[in-house]
Coordinates of C-alpha atoms in Angstrom, one line a residue:
Chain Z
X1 CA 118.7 115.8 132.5
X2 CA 122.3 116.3 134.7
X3 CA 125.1 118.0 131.5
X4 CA 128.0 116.7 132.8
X5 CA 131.9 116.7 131.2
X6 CA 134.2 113.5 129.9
X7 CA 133.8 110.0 130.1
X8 CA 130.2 108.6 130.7
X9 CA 130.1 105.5 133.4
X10 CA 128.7 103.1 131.0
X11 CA 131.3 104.2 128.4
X12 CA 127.8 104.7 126.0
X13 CA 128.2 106.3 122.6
X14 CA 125.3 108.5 122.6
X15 CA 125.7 109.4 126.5
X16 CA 129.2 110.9 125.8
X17 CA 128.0 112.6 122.5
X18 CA 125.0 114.5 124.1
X19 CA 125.6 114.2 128.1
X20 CA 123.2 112.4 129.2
X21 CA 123.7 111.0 132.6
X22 CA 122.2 109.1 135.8
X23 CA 118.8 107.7 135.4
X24 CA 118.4 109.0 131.4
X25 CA 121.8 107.2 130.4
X26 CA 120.5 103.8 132.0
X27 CA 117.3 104.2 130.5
X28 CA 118.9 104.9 127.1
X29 CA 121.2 101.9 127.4
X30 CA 118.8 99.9 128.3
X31 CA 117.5 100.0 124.8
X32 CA 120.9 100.1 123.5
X33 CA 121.5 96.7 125.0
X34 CA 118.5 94.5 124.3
X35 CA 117.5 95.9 120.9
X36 CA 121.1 96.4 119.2
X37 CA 119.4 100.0 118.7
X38 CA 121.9 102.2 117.2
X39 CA 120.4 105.3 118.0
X40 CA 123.1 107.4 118.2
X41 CA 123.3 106.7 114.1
X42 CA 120.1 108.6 113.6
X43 CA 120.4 111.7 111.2
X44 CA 116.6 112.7 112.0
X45 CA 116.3 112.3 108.1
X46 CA 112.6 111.6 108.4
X47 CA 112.8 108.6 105.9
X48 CA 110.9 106.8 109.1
X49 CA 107.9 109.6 109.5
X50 CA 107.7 109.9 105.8
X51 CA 106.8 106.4 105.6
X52 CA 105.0 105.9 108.6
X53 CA 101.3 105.0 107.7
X54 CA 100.4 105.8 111.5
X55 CA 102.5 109.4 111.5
X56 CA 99.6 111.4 111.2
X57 CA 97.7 110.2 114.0
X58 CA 100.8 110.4 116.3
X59 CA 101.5 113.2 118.8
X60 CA 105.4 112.9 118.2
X61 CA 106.2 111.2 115.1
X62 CA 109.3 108.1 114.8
X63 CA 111.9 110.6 113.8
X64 CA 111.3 113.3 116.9
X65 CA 111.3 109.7 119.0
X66 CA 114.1 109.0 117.9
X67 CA 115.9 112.7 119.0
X68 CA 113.9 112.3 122.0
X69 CA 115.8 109.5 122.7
X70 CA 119.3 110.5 121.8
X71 CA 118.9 113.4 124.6
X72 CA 117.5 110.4 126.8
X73 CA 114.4 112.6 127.4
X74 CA 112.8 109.2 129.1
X75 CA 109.4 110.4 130.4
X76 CA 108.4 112.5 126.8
X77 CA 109.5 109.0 124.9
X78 CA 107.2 106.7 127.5
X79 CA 104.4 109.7 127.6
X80 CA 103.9 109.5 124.2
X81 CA 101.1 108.7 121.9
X82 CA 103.4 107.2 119.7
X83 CA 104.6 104.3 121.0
X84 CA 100.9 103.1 121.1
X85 CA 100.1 103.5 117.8
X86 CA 103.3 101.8 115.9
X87 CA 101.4 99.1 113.9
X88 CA 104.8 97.1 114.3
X89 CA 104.9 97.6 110.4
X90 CA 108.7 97.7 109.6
X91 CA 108.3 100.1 107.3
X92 CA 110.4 102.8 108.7
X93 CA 113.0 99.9 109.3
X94 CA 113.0 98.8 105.4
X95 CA 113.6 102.2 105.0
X96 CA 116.1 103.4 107.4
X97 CA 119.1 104.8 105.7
X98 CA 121.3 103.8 108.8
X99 CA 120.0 100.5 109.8
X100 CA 118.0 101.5 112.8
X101 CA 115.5 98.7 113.9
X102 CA 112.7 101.3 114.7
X103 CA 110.0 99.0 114.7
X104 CA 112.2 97.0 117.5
X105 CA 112.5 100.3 119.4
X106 CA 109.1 101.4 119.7
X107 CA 108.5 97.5 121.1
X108 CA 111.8 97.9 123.4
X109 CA 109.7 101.2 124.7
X110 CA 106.2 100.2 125.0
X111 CA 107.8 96.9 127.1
X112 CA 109.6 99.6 129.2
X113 CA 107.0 101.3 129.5
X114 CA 104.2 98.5 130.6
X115 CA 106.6 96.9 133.2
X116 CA 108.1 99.5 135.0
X117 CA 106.3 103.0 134.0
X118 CA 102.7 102.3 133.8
X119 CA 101.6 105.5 135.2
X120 CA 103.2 107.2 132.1
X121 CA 101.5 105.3 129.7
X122 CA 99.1 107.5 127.3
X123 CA 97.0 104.7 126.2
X124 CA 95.8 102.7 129.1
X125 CA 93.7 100.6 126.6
X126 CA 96.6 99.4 124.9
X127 CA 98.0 98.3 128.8
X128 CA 95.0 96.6 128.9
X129 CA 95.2 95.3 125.6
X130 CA 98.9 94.0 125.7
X131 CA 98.0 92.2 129.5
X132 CA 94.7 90.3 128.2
X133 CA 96.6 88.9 124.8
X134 CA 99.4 87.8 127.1
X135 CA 96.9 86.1 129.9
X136 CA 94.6 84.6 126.9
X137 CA 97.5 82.9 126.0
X138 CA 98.8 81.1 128.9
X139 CA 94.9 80.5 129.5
X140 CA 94.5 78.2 126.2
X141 CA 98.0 77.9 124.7
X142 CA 96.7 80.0 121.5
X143 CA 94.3 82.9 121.3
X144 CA 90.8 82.3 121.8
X145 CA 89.6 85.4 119.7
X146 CA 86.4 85.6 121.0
X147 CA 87.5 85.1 124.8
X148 CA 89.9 87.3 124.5
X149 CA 88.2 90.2 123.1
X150 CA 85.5 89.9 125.5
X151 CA 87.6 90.2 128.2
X152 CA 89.4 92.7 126.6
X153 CA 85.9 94.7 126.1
X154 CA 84.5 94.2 129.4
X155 CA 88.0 95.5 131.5
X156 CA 88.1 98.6 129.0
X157 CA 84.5 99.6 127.7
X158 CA 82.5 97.5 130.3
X159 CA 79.0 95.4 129.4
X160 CA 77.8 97.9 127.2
X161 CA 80.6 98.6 125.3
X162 CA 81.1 95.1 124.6
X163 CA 77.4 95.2 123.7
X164 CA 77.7 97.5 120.9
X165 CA 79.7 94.4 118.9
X166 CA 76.9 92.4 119.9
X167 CA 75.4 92.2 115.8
X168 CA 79.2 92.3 115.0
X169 CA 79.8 88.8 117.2
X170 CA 76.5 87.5 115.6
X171 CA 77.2 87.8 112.5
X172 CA 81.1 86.3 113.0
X173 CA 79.0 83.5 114.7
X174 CA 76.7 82.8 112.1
X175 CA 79.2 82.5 109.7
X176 CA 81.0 79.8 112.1
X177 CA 83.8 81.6 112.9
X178 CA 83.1 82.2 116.5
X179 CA 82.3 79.0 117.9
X180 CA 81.0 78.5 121.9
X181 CA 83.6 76.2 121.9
X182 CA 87.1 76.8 123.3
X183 CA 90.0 75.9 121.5
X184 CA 92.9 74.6 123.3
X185 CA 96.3 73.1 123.2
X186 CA 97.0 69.6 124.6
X187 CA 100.1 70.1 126.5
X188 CA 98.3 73.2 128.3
X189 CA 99.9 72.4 132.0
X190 CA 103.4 72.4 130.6
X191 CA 103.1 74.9 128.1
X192 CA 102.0 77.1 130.8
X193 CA 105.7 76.1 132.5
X194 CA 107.3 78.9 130.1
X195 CA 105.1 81.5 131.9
X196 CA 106.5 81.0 135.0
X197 CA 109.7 79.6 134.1
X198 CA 110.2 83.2 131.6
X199 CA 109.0 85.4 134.7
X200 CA 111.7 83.7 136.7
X201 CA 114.6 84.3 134.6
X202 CA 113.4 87.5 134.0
X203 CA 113.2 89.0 137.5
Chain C
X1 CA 113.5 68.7 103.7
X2 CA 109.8 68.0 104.7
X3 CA 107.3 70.5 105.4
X4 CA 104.6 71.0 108.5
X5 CA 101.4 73.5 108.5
X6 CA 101.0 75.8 111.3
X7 CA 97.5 77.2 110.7
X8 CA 98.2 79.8 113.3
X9 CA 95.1 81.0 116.1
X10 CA 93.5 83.2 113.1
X11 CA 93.0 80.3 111.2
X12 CA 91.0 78.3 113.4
X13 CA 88.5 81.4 114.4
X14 CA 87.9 84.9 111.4
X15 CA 90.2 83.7 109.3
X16 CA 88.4 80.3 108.4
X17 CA 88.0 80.3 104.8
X18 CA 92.0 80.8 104.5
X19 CA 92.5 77.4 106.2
X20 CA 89.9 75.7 104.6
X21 CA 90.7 76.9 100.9
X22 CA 94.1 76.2 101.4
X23 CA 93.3 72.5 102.7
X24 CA 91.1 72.5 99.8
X25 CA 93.3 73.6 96.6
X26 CA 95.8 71.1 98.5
X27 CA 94.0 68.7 98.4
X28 CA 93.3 69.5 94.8
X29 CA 97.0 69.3 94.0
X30 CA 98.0 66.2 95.9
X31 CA 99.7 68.3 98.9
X32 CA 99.6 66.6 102.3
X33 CA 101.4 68.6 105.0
X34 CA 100.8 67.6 108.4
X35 CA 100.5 69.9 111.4
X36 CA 102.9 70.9 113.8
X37 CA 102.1 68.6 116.3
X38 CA 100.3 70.9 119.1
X39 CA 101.2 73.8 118.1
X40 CA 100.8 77.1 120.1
X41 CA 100.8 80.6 119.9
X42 CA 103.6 82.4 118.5
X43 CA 102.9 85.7 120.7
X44 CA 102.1 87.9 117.8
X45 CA 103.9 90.9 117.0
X46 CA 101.7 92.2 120.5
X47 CA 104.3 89.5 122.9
X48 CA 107.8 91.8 121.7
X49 CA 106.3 94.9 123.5
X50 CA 105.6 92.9 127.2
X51 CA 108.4 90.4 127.3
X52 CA 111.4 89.9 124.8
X53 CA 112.0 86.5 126.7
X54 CA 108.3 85.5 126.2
X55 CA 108.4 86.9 122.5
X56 CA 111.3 84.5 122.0
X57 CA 110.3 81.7 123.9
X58 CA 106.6 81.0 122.2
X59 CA 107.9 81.2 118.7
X60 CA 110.8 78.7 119.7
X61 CA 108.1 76.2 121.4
X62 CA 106.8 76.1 117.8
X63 CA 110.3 75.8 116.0
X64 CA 111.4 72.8 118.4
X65 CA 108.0 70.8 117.4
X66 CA 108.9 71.2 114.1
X67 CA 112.4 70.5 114.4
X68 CA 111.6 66.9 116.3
X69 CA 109.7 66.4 113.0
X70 CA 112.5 67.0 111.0
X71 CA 110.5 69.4 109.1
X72 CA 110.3 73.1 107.9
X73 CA 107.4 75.4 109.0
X74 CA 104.6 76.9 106.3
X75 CA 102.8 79.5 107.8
X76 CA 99.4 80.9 106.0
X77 CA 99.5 84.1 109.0
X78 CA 101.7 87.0 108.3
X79 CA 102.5 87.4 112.1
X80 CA 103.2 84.4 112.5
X81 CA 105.2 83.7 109.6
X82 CA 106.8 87.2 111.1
X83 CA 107.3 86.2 114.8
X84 CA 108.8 82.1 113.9
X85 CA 111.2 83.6 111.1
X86 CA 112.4 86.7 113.2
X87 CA 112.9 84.2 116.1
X88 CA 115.1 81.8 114.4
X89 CA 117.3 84.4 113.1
X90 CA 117.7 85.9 116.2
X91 CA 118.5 82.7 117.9
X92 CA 120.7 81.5 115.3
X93 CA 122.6 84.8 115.5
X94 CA 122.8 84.9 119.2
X95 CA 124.3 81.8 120.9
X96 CA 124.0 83.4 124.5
X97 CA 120.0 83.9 123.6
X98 CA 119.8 80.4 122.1
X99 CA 120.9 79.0 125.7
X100 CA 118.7 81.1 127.4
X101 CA 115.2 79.6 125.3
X102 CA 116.9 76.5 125.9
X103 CA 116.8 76.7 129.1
X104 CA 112.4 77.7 129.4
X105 CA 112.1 75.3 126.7
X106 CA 114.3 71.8 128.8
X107 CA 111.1 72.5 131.5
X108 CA 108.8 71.3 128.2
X109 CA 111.7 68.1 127.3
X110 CA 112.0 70.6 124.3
X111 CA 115.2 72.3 122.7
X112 CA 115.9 74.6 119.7
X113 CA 119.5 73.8 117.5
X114 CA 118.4 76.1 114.8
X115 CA 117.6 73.5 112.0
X116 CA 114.3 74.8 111.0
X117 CA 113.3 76.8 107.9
X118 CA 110.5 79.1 108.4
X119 CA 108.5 79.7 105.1
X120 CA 105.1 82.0 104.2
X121 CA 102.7 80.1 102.5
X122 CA 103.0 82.3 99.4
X123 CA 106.6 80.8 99.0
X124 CA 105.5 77.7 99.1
X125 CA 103.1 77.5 96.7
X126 CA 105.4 79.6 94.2
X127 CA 108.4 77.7 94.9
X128 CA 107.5 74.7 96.1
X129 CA 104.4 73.7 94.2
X130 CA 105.7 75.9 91.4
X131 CA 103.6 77.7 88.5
X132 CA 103.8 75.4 85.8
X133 CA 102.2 72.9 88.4
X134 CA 99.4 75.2 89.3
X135 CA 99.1 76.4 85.9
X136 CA 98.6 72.8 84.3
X137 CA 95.6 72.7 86.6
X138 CA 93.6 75.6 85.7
X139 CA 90.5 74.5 84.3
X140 CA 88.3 78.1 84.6
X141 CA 90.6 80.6 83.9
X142 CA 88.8 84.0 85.4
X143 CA 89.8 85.7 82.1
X144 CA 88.8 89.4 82.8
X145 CA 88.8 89.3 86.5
X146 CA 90.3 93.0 87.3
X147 CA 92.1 92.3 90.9
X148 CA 94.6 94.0 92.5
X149 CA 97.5 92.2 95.3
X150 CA 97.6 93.5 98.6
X151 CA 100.8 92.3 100.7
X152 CA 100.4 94.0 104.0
X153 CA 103.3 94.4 105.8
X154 CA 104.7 91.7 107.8
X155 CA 104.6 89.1 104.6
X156 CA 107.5 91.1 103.2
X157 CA 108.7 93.0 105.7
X158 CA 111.9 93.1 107.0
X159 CA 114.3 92.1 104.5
X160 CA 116.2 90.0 107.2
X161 CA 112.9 87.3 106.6
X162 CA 111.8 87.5 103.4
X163 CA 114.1 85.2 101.6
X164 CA 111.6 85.0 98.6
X165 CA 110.0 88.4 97.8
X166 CA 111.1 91.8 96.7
X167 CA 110.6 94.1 100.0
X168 CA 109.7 97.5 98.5
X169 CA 107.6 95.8 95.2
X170 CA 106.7 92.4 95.9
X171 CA 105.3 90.1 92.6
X172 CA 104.8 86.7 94.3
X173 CA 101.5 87.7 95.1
X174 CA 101.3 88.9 91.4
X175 CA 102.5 86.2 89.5
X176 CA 99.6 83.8 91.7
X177 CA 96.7 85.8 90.5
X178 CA 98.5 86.0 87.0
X179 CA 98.0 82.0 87.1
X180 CA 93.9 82.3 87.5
X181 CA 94.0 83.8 84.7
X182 CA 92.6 86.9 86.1
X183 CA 94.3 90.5 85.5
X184 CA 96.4 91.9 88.1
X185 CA 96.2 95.7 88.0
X186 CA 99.4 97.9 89.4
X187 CA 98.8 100.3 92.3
X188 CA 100.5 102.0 95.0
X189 CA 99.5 100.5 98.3
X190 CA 100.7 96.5 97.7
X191 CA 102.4 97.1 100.9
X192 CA 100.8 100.0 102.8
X193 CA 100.1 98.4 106.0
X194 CA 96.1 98.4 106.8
X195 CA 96.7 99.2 110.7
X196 CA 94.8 95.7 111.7
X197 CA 97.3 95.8 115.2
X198 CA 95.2 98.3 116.3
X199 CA 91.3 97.6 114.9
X200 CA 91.0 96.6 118.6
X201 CA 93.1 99.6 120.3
X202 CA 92.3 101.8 118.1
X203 CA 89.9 101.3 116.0
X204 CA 88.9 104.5 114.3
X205 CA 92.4 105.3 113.4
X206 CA 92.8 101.6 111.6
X207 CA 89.7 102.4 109.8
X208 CA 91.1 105.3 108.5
X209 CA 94.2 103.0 106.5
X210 CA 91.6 100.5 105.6
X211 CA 89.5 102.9 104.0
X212 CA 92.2 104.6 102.3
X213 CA 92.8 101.1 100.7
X214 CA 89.4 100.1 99.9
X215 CA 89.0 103.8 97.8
X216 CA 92.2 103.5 96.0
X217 CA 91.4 99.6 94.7
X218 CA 88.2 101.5 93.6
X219 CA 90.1 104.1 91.9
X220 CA 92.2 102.0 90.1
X221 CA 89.6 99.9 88.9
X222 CA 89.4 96.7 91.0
X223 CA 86.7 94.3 91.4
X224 CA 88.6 92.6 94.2
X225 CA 91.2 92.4 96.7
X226 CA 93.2 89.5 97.0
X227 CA 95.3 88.8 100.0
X228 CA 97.1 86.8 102.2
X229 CA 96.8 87.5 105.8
X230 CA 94.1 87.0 107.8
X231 CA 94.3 90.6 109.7
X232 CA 94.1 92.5 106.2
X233 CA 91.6 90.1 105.2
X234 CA 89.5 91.1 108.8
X235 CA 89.9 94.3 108.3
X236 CA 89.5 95.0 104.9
X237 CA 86.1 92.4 104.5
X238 CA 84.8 91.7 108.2
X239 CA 84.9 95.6 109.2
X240 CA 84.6 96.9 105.1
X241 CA 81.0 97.9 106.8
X242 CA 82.7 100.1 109.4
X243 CA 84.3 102.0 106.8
X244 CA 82.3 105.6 106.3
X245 CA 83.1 105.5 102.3
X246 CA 81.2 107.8 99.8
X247 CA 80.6 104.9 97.7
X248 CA 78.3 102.4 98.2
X249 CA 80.1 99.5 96.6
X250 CA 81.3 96.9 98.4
X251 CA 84.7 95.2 97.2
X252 CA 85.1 91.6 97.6
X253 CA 88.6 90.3 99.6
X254 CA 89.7 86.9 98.4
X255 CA 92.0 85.2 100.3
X256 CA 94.9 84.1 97.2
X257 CA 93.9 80.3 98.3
X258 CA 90.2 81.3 97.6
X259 CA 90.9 82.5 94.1
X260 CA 93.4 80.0 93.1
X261 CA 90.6 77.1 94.1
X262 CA 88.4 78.8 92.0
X263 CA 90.6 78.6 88.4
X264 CA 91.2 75.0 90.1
X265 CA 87.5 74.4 89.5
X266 CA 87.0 73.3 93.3
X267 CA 83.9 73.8 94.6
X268 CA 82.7 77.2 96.2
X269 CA 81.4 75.3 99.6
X270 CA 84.9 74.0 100.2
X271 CA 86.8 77.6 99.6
X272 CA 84.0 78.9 102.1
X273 CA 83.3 82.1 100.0
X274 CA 80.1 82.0 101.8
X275 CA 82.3 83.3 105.0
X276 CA 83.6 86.1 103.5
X277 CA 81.7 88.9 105.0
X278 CA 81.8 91.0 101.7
X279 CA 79.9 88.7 99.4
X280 CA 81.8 87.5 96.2
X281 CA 79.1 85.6 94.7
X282 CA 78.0 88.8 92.7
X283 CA 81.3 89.8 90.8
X284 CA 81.8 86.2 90.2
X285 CA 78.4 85.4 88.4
X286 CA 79.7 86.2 85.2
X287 CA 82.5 83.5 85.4
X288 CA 79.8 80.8 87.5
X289 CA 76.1 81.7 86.2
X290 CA 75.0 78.4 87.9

């Protein structure tokens, strides 16, 4: 992290108030910009760890995120643990006392992180997970559960992990809700349109 | 304004019985909705963390179908009802965004002006149906049926969406099971999420807030759960066997629909309680001997 005196390029709040510069100020207004994240309103009050369910399982919890990125500390932020395990609850952003959308930060993060830092991520299951759900989509215009957790188990556990849910699947099957049968929309060729169409406007 | 049903991808695979006991108490009341025509996925709360254009763009598919029909979306799924409502706030905030999903959607003939209401399923059936409607046709109150309300997270949460509930004590969920007659006990974890984003990531660490659920319904005396969302429902019922408990006792989750059909008097066949993983048919014998 470069300290450095006065006015900040990007003219951002939080890069002024802690000095964050270069690479760590774009990173942080990157955030800034998409989410309407007002970090630089956090109080580290904790009311967001406190309520997290997932806190305890967490290597950094929502609050020291939240520090972390005030001092645009980038790589600890996209290293974590954390990001991985946000159940997208909103709980901490019920109870935020200043309005923070946490829940939309953690989801600003893990996006940084799966389309430009992959080799930070902690949980390469959850890459995994997040690609599979996006591609199972655009395959049948809704999620197939059973396709897509296949897949999902095969990529990250191979055959025989996906063969320990083997009674699982039965069972689900039995009861008629896995069926061999594929559900799919109607208008799959031009649903599959916004893929490409959102991956152009996006580049 | 006129309603459509968007079953959501949960509905049409583990979360079965919640479709088909809703279609079922519907039909029951005389409540036709028809489907968004060809629906699609709304991208979950999963599509926010790869693309925010994507995350956008799928809900807003969903929104325009339903806005050709001149109609208001019910959704049964939290995440969806999550996703399609958090979507048309942010596109009716932001005109510059609005344009932009405008602009995917024109490659599908389809565009978004903002017109749709987006609406849980529990607010329709308490303020659209009404009480007094479902009460007048209760004919087997479950009079003594100790069950406690489980709202998850995304039904309620944030208060930006939920237009109809209470986002730190929800009742509507409440005042429903009130209706069958059954008693609704207080406890703390109405809206304690149950970690079902990551049963597939990570699974033991979900188990862990499902199985802090399951022991505090037991504490407080439950016979039941009764929810309604069909990733509490899987993985509070379909992985309640995963869950290392002291106890032995298994705790029936209802889907809300399920337990209203039954003070309806509808069948158990067409509320598919034989889908539910944990069986009901044991708790319920004192109320149906047959």
């Amino acid at each position: 992290m470069t300290v450095m005196q006065g006015q900040t390029k990007a003219g951002n709040p939080l890069a002024e108030v802690y000095r964050v510069s270069g690479e760590d100020e774009e990173f942080l207004q990157k955030i800034i910009d998409v989410e309407g994240v007002k970090a630089h309103a956090c109080l580290s009050c904790g009311s967001c760890s406190g309520s997290c369910p997932l806190s305890f399982s967490m290597d950094y919890t929502p609050r020291q995120i939240m520090r972390f990125l005030q001092l645009g500390m980038k790589e600890k932020v996209l290293s974590s643990s954390t990001i991985w395990l946000c159940a997208s609850c909103y709980g901490c952003t019920v109870l935020c006392p200043r309005e923070i959308k946490i829940t939309d930060v953690m989801g600003a993060l893990k996006r940084i992180a799966i389309n430009e830092y992959k080799d930070l991520i902690a949980s390469k299951s959850s890459y995994t997970y997040y690609n599979t759900f996006m591609k199972s989509i655009e395959k049948n215009g809704i999620i197939d559960e059973k396709s897509f957790f296949i897949t999902y188990q095969l990529k990250t556990r191979g055959l025989l992990g996906l063969l320990n849910y083997a009674p699982f699947g039965y069972s689900l099957f039995r009861k008629g809700k896995i069926s061999l049968r594929t559900h799919k929309i109607r208008q799959l060729d031009s649903f599959r349109m916004i893929f490409r169409k959102t991956g152009q406007m996006e580049q | 304004m006129k309603s459509a049903y968007f079953p959501g991808c949960s509905l049409l695979g583990t979360a079965k019985e919640y479709d088909l006991s809703n279609r079922a108490v519907f039909r029951e009341l005389g409540v036709e909705l028809p489907e968004v025509e060809d629906w699609s996925c709304c991208g979950s709360t999963a599509t926010p963390s790869y693309s925010r254009l994507l995350s956008l763009v799928l809900p807003a598919r969903n929104l325009a179908l339903a806005e050709r029909m001149g109609s208001s979306i019910v959704a049964p799924c939290a995440a969806c009802f999550n996703r399609l409502a958090m979507t048309n706030l942010s596109l009716r905030e932001d005109g510059e965004m609005r344009d932009r999903v405008n602009e995917v959607l024109s490659t599908l003939n389809l565009n978004y002006n903002g017109k749709v209401e987006v609406r849980h399923l529990l607010d329709f059936y308490l303020n659209e149906i009404d009480l007094e409607t479902l009460s007048k046709h209760v004919v087997k109150p479950l009079d003594g049926l100790r069950a406690v309300p489980y709202y998850g997270c995304l039904t309620v949460r944030p208060k930006t969406i939920n237009t109809f509930d209470d986002t730190l004590n929800p009742s509507s969920l409440d005042q429903l099971i009130d209706v069958t007659g059954a008693e609704c006990l207080e406890w703390m974890n109405k809206t304690k999420c149950c970690g079902a984003s990551l049963i597939i990531t990570k699974e033991d660490v979900a188990l862990k807030l499902t199985k802090g659920l399951l022991l505090d319904a037991e504490r407080v005396g439950a016979q039941c759960i009764v929810v309604a969302c069909p990733f509490c429902h899987f993985n509070l019922d379909a992985k309640q066997g995963d869950v290392k408990r002291m106890s032995k006792k298994e705790i029936p989750i209802l889907y809300f629909t399920q337990l209203l059909g039954l003070a309806l008097g509808i069948d158990w066949k067409e509320l598919a309680l034989d889908k539910n993983s944990v069986s009901p048919f044991g708790m319920l014998r004192k109320w149906f001997p047959e």
